[in-house]
Each structure stands twice: as structure tokens, then as C-alpha cells.
Short mmCIF file of C-alpha atoms in Angstrom, two decimals:
data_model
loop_
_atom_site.label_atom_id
_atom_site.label_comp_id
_atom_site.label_asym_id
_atom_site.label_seq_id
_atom_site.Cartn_x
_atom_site.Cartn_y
_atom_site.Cartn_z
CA UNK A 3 102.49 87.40 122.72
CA UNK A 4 102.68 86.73 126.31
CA UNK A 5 99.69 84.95 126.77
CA UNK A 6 101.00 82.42 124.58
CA UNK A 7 104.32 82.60 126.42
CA UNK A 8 102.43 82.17 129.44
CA UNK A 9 100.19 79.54 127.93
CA UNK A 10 103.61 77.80 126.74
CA UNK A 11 105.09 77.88 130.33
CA UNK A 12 101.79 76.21 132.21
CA UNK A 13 101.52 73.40 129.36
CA UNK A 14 105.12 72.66 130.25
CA UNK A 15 104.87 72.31 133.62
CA UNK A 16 101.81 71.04 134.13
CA UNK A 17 102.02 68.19 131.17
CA UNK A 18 105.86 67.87 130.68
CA UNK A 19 107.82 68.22 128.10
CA UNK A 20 106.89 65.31 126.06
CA UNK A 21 103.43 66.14 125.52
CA UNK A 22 104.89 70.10 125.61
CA UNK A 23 106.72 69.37 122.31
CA UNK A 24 103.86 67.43 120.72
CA UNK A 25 101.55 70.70 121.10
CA UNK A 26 104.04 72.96 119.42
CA UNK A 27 104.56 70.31 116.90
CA UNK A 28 101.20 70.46 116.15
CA UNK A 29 101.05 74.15 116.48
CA UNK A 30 103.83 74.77 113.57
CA UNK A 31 102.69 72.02 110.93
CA UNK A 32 99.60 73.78 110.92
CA UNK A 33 101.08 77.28 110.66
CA UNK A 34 103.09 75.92 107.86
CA UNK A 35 100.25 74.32 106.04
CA UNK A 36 97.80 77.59 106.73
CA UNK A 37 100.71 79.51 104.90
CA UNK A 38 100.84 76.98 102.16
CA UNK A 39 97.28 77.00 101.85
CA UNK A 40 97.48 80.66 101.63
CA UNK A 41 100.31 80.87 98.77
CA UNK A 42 98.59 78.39 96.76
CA UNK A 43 95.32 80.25 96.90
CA UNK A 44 97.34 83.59 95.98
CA UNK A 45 99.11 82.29 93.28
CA UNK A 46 95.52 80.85 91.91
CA UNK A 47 93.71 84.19 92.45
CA UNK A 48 96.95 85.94 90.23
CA UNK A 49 96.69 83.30 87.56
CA UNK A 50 92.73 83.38 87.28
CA UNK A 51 93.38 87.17 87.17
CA UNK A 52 95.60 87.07 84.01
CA UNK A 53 93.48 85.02 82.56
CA UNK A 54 90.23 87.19 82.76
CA UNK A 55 92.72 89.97 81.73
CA UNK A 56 93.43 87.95 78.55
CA UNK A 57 89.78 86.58 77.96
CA UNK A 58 88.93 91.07 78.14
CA UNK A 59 91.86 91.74 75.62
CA UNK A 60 90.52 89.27 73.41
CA UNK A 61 86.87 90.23 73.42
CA UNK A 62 88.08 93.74 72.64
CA UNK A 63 90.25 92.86 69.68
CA UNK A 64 86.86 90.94 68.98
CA UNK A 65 84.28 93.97 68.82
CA UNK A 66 87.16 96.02 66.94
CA UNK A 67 87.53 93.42 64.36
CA UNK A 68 83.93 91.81 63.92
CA UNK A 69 83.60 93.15 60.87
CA UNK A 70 85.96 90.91 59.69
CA UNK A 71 84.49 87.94 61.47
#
């Protein structure tokens, strides 16, 4: 952490504070997207998940039953 600390307090000094908040501007909207990203691709991996569990139940009850079929 203190490299970026240290990295944080040259890019102030030596660009000033205008172009200093434009950098960590940039810096947090893409952390926040990233995690975004992130959550979305989560959230895709657990529905995919329930739906191969759901596609496996249903074979099953398929094999038991194809008899009847």
C-alpha cells in the first residue's frame, strides 16, 4: 500500500491537484466497474449452475421413468 501512497504523493506534486483528482477518478470508476463486472459474472455462473442442476434432475427423473415415455 505504500507504493501507491507514495505513487499518490509524487502525482500530486508533480502534476497538481487537478490532474491528481482526474487519475483517482479514473482509478475508482474502474474499480467500481471491475467489481460490477465481477458480480454480474458471479451471479451468471450461480444461475447457469442451477440450471445444469435442473437439466441433471430432469434427465434422472427421465431414465427412471422411460418406461413410461
Amino acid at each position: 500500500m505504500s507504493y501507491y501512497i507514495h505513487f499518490a504523493d509524487h502525482l500530486l506534486k508533480a502534476k497538481g491537484e487537478e490532474v491528481f483528482r482526474h487519475v483517482v477518478q479514473e482509478g475508482v470508476d474502474a474499480y467500481i466497474n471491475n467489481w460490477k463486472r465481477k458480480e454480474a459474472a458471479e451471479e451468471k455462473a450461480y444461475e447457469l449452475k442451477k440450471q445444469a442442476e435442473k437439466l441433471e434432475a430432469l434427465r434422472e427423473r427421465m431414465k427412471q421413468h422411460k418406461d413410461i415415455l
